[in-house]
Amino acid sequence: MSGGTNLQEGYSRRLNEATAAMLSNYTSLITTLKIEDDSKLTSTNQAYQDNYQASVRCTNIVKAGESLLDLISDLKEALIFKDFPAINQSLASQKGLLEQNKLLLNRECITVKEEMTAFLHELETEYYNNGA
């Protein structure tokens, strides 16, 4: 089961990295956008630099979010394709229901066959009695 443990550790590592990146970029974004009273508001270069840093931080947050979405997709895929005990249990229960339906239908078919046989026997008897 070391393969499953390594996979789980990989998922945990990816989760921690993505959330740490989001948190780091978010705090840096807040710091960048913080308005200070003693700063010069006329500094155009500072405004452009702050705008650029905010854009980069926002892009990094989006990338970290996409990484989390990829992780969720991988987890769903692993759950669907690697959860063989649950799949086998589902198939076994479905097989049991189908077996019960098969037995029920076989009984009903036998009942219909017996009724038709009796009905046809009655019809043959009446036909030969009336025809003779």
PDB file of C-alpha atoms in Angstrom:
ATOM      1  CA  MET A   1       0.000   0.000   0.000  1.00  0.00           C
ATOM      2  CA  SER A   2       3.017   2.305  -0.181  1.00  0.00           C
ATOM      3  CA  GLY A   3       1.846   3.398  -3.650  1.00  0.00           C
ATOM      4  CA  GLY A   4      -1.436   4.607  -2.179  1.00  0.00           C
ATOM      5  CA  THR A   5       0.380   6.331   0.664  1.00  0.00           C
ATOM      6  CA  ASN A   6       2.753   8.075  -1.750  1.00  0.00           C
ATOM      7  CA  LEU A   7      -0.191   9.174  -3.859  1.00  0.00           C
ATOM      8  CA  GLN A   8      -1.962  10.493  -0.787  1.00  0.00           C
ATOM      9  CA  GLU A   9       1.187  12.332   0.303  1.00  0.00           C
ATOM     10  CA  GLY A  10       1.483  13.821  -3.181  1.00  0.00           C
ATOM     11  CA  TYR A  11      -2.100  15.060  -3.032  1.00  0.00           C
ATOM     12  CA  SER A  12      -1.505  16.503   0.432  1.00  0.00           C
ATOM     13  CA  ARG A  13       1.686  18.227  -0.741  1.00  0.00           C
ATOM     14  CA  ARG A  14      -0.081  19.717  -3.774  1.00  0.00           C
ATOM     15  CA  LEU A  15      -2.902  20.972  -1.552  1.00  0.00           C
ATOM     16  CA  ASN A  16      -0.491  22.576   0.903  1.00  0.00           C
ATOM     17  CA  GLU A  17       1.562  24.189  -1.866  1.00  0.00           C
ATOM     18  CA  ALA A  18      -1.455  25.628  -3.652  1.00  0.00           C
ATOM     19  CA  THR A  19      -3.080  26.997  -0.498  1.00  0.00           C
ATOM     20  CA  ALA A  20       0.250  28.455   0.689  1.00  0.00           C
ATOM     21  CA  ALA A  21       0.730  30.133  -2.708  1.00  0.00           C
ATOM     22  CA  MET A  22      -2.771  31.583  -2.579  1.00  0.00           C
ATOM     23  CA  LEU A  23      -2.276  32.886   0.959  1.00  0.00           C
ATOM     24  CA  SER A  24       1.156  34.341   0.214  1.00  0.00           C
ATOM     25  CA  ASN A  25      -0.039  36.086  -2.937  1.00  0.00           C
ATOM     26  CA  TYR A  26      -3.158  37.374  -1.222  1.00  0.00           C
ATOM     27  CA  THR A  27      -1.195  38.905   1.666  1.00  0.00           C
ATOM     28  CA  SER A  28       1.302  40.410  -0.793  1.00  0.00           C
ATOM     29  CA  LEU A  29      -1.588  41.820  -2.815  1.00  0.00           C
ATOM     30  CA  ILE A  30      -3.106  43.414   0.281  1.00  0.00           C
ATOM     31  CA  THR A  31       0.294  44.841   1.236  1.00  0.00           C
ATOM     32  CA  THR A  32       0.820  46.213  -2.281  1.00  0.00           C
ATOM     33  CA  LEU A  33      -2.595  47.847  -2.410  1.00  0.00           C
ATOM     34  CA  LYS A  34      -2.322  49.333   1.067  1.00  0.00           C
ATOM     35  CA  ILE A  35      -2.584  53.121   0.877  1.00  0.00           C
ATOM     36  CA  GLU A  36      -0.158  54.914   3.096  1.00  0.00           C
ATOM     37  CA  ASP A  37      -0.866  58.471   4.206  1.00  0.00           C
ATOM     38  CA  ASP A  38       2.740  59.602   4.125  1.00  0.00           C
ATOM     39  CA  SER A  39       3.520  58.337   0.618  1.00  0.00           C
ATOM     40  CA  LYS A  40       3.586  60.592  -2.391  1.00  0.00           C
ATOM     41  CA  LEU A  41       0.441  60.063  -4.410  1.00  0.00           C
ATOM     42  CA  THR A  42       1.988  61.873  -7.372  1.00  0.00           C
ATOM     43  CA  SER A  43       4.593  59.200  -8.009  1.00  0.00           C
ATOM     44  CA  THR A  44       3.473  57.755 -11.330  1.00  0.00           C
ATOM     45  CA  ASN A  45       6.190  55.127 -11.401  1.00  0.00           C
ATOM     46  CA  GLN A  46       5.140  53.842  -7.985  1.00  0.00           C
ATOM     47  CA  ALA A  47       1.523  53.599  -9.160  1.00  0.00           C
ATOM     48  CA  TYR A  48       2.551  51.622 -12.249  1.00  0.00           C
ATOM     49  CA  GLN A  49       4.741  49.354 -10.158  1.00  0.00           C
ATOM     50  CA  ASP A  50       1.942  48.755  -7.648  1.00  0.00           C
ATOM     51  CA  ASN A  51      -0.496  48.044 -10.476  1.00  0.00           C
ATOM     52  CA  TYR A  52       1.947  45.576 -12.035  1.00  0.00           C
ATOM     53  CA  GLN A  53       2.576  43.811  -8.710  1.00  0.00           C
ATOM     54  CA  ALA A  54      -1.175  43.578  -8.082  1.00  0.00           C
ATOM     55  CA  SER A  55      -1.694  42.055 -11.543  1.00  0.00           C
ATOM     56  CA  VAL A  56       1.081  39.521 -10.973  1.00  0.00           C
ATOM     57  CA  ARG A  57      -0.273  38.575  -7.542  1.00  0.00           C
ATOM     58  CA  CYS A  58      -3.796  38.177  -8.920  1.00  0.00           C
ATOM     59  CA  THR A  59      -2.461  35.986 -11.720  1.00  0.00           C
ATOM     60  CA  ASN A  60      -0.602  33.850  -9.186  1.00  0.00           C
ATOM     61  CA  ILE A  61      -3.772  33.491  -7.112  1.00  0.00           C
ATOM     62  CA  VAL A  62      -5.675  32.340 -10.205  1.00  0.00           C
ATOM     63  CA  LYS A  63      -2.908  29.836 -11.045  1.00  0.00           C
ATOM     64  CA  ALA A  64      -3.030  28.457  -7.496  1.00  0.00           C
ATOM     65  CA  GLY A  65      -6.823  28.187  -7.789  1.00  0.00           C
ATOM     66  CA  GLU A  66      -6.441  26.294 -11.070  1.00  0.00           C
ATOM     67  CA  SER A  67      -3.950  24.006  -9.353  1.00  0.00           C
ATOM     68  CA  LEU A  68      -6.550  23.285  -6.676  1.00  0.00           C
ATOM     69  CA  LEU A  69      -9.165  22.564  -9.353  1.00  0.00           C
ATOM     70  CA  ASP A  70      -6.733  20.141 -11.017  1.00  0.00           C
ATOM     71  CA  LEU A  71      -6.187  18.473  -7.649  1.00  0.00           C
ATOM     72  CA  ILE A  72      -9.940  18.100  -7.186  1.00  0.00           C
ATOM     73  CA  SER A  73     -10.211  16.592 -10.667  1.00  0.00           C
ATOM     74  CA  ASP A  74      -7.401  14.137  -9.907  1.00  0.00           C
ATOM     75  CA  LEU A  75      -9.044  13.159  -6.622  1.00  0.00           C
ATOM     76  CA  LYS A  76     -12.376  12.535  -8.363  1.00  0.00           C
ATOM     77  CA  GLU A  77     -10.635  10.476 -11.031  1.00  0.00           C
ATOM     78  CA  ALA A  78      -8.799   8.446  -8.401  1.00  0.00           C
ATOM     79  CA  LEU A  79     -12.024   7.876  -6.512  1.00  0.00           C
ATOM     80  CA  ILE A  80     -13.864   6.752  -9.636  1.00  0.00           C
ATOM     81  CA  PHE A  81     -11.167   4.583 -11.191  1.00  0.00           C
ATOM     82  CA  LYS A  82      -9.393   3.235  -8.130  1.00  0.00           C
ATOM     83  CA  ASP A  83     -12.258   2.529  -5.772  1.00  0.00           C
ATOM     84  CA  PHE A  84     -12.634  -1.094  -6.839  1.00  0.00           C
ATOM     85  CA  PRO A  85     -14.184  -2.391  -3.594  1.00  0.00           C
ATOM     86  CA  ALA A  86     -17.068   0.072  -3.900  1.00  0.00           C
ATOM     87  CA  ILE A  87     -17.471  -0.709  -7.605  1.00  0.00           C
ATOM     88  CA  ASN A  88     -17.450  -4.462  -6.884  1.00  0.00           C
ATOM     89  CA  GLN A  89     -19.980  -4.037  -4.082  1.00  0.00           C
ATOM     90  CA  SER A  90     -22.238  -2.016  -6.367  1.00  0.00           C
ATOM     91  CA  LEU A  91     -21.960  -4.628  -9.108  1.00  0.00           C
ATOM     92  CA  ALA A  92     -22.681  -7.452  -6.657  1.00  0.00           C
ATOM     93  CA  SER A  93     -25.806  -5.744  -5.331  1.00  0.00           C
ATOM     94  CA  GLN A  94     -26.958  -4.979  -8.869  1.00  0.00           C
ATOM     95  CA  LYS A  95     -26.319  -8.613  -9.851  1.00  0.00           C
ATOM     96  CA  GLY A  96     -28.398  -9.763  -6.865  1.00  0.00           C
ATOM     97  CA  LEU A  97     -31.316  -7.552  -7.904  1.00  0.00           C
ATOM     98  CA  LEU A  98     -31.108  -8.812 -11.471  1.00  0.00           C
ATOM     99  CA  GLU A  99     -31.033 -12.426 -10.263  1.00  0.00           C
ATOM    100  CA  GLN A 100     -34.175 -11.785  -8.183  1.00  0.00           C
ATOM    101  CA  ASN A 101     -35.880 -10.206 -11.204  1.00  0.00           C
ATOM    102  CA  LYS A 102     -34.852 -13.173 -13.353  1.00  0.00           C
ATOM    103  CA  LEU A 103     -36.360 -15.638 -10.883  1.00  0.00           C
ATOM    104  CA  LEU A 104     -39.555 -13.604 -10.650  1.00  0.00           C
ATOM    105  CA  LEU A 105     -39.865 -13.406 -14.437  1.00  0.00           C
ATOM    106  CA  ASN A 106     -39.198 -17.141 -14.793  1.00  0.00           C
ATOM    107  CA  ARG A 107     -41.986 -17.895 -12.305  1.00  0.00           C
ATOM    108  CA  GLU A 108     -44.348 -15.564 -14.133  1.00  0.00           C
ATOM    109  CA  CYS A 109     -43.463 -17.153 -17.479  1.00  0.00           C
ATOM    110  CA  ILE A 110     -44.110 -20.621 -16.084  1.00  0.00           C
ATOM    111  CA  THR A 111     -47.468 -19.467 -14.684  1.00  0.00           C
ATOM    112  CA  VAL A 112     -48.464 -17.929 -18.036  1.00  0.00           C
ATOM    113  CA  LYS A 113     -47.340 -21.093 -19.857  1.00  0.00           C
ATOM    114  CA  GLU A 114     -49.411 -23.316 -17.564  1.00  0.00           C
ATOM    115  CA  GLU A 115     -52.473 -21.058 -17.943  1.00  0.00           C
ATOM    116  CA  MET A 116     -52.095 -21.020 -21.737  1.00  0.00           C
ATOM    117  CA  THR A 117     -51.662 -24.792 -21.811  1.00  0.00           C
ATOM    118  CA  ALA A 118     -54.828 -25.272 -19.780  1.00  0.00           C
ATOM    119  CA  PHE A 119     -56.720 -22.731 -21.914  1.00  0.00           C
ATOM    120  CA  LEU A 120     -55.571 -24.356 -25.175  1.00  0.00           C
ATOM    121  CA  HIS A 121     -56.494 -27.793 -23.839  1.00  0.00           C
ATOM    122  CA  GLU A 122     -59.997 -26.501 -23.061  1.00  0.00           C
ATOM    123  CA  LEU A 123     -60.268 -24.943 -26.538  1.00  0.00           C
ATOM    124  CA  GLU A 124     -59.120 -28.160 -28.237  1.00  0.00           C
ATOM    125  CA  THR A 125     -61.585 -30.198 -26.194  1.00  0.00           C
ATOM    126  CA  GLU A 126     -64.442 -27.865 -27.105  1.00  0.00           C
ATOM    127  CA  TYR A 127     -63.425 -27.756 -30.769  1.00  0.00           C
ATOM    128  CA  TYR A 128     -63.292 -31.529 -31.108  1.00  0.00           C
ATOM    129  CA  ASN A 129     -66.521 -32.006 -29.139  1.00  0.00           C
ATOM    130  CA  ASN A 130     -68.424 -29.493 -31.311  1.00  0.00           C
ATOM    131  CA  GLY A 131     -66.895 -30.688 -34.556  1.00  0.00           C
ATOM    132  CA  ALA A 132     -67.781 -34.335 -33.983  1.00  0.00           C
TER     133      ALA A 132
END
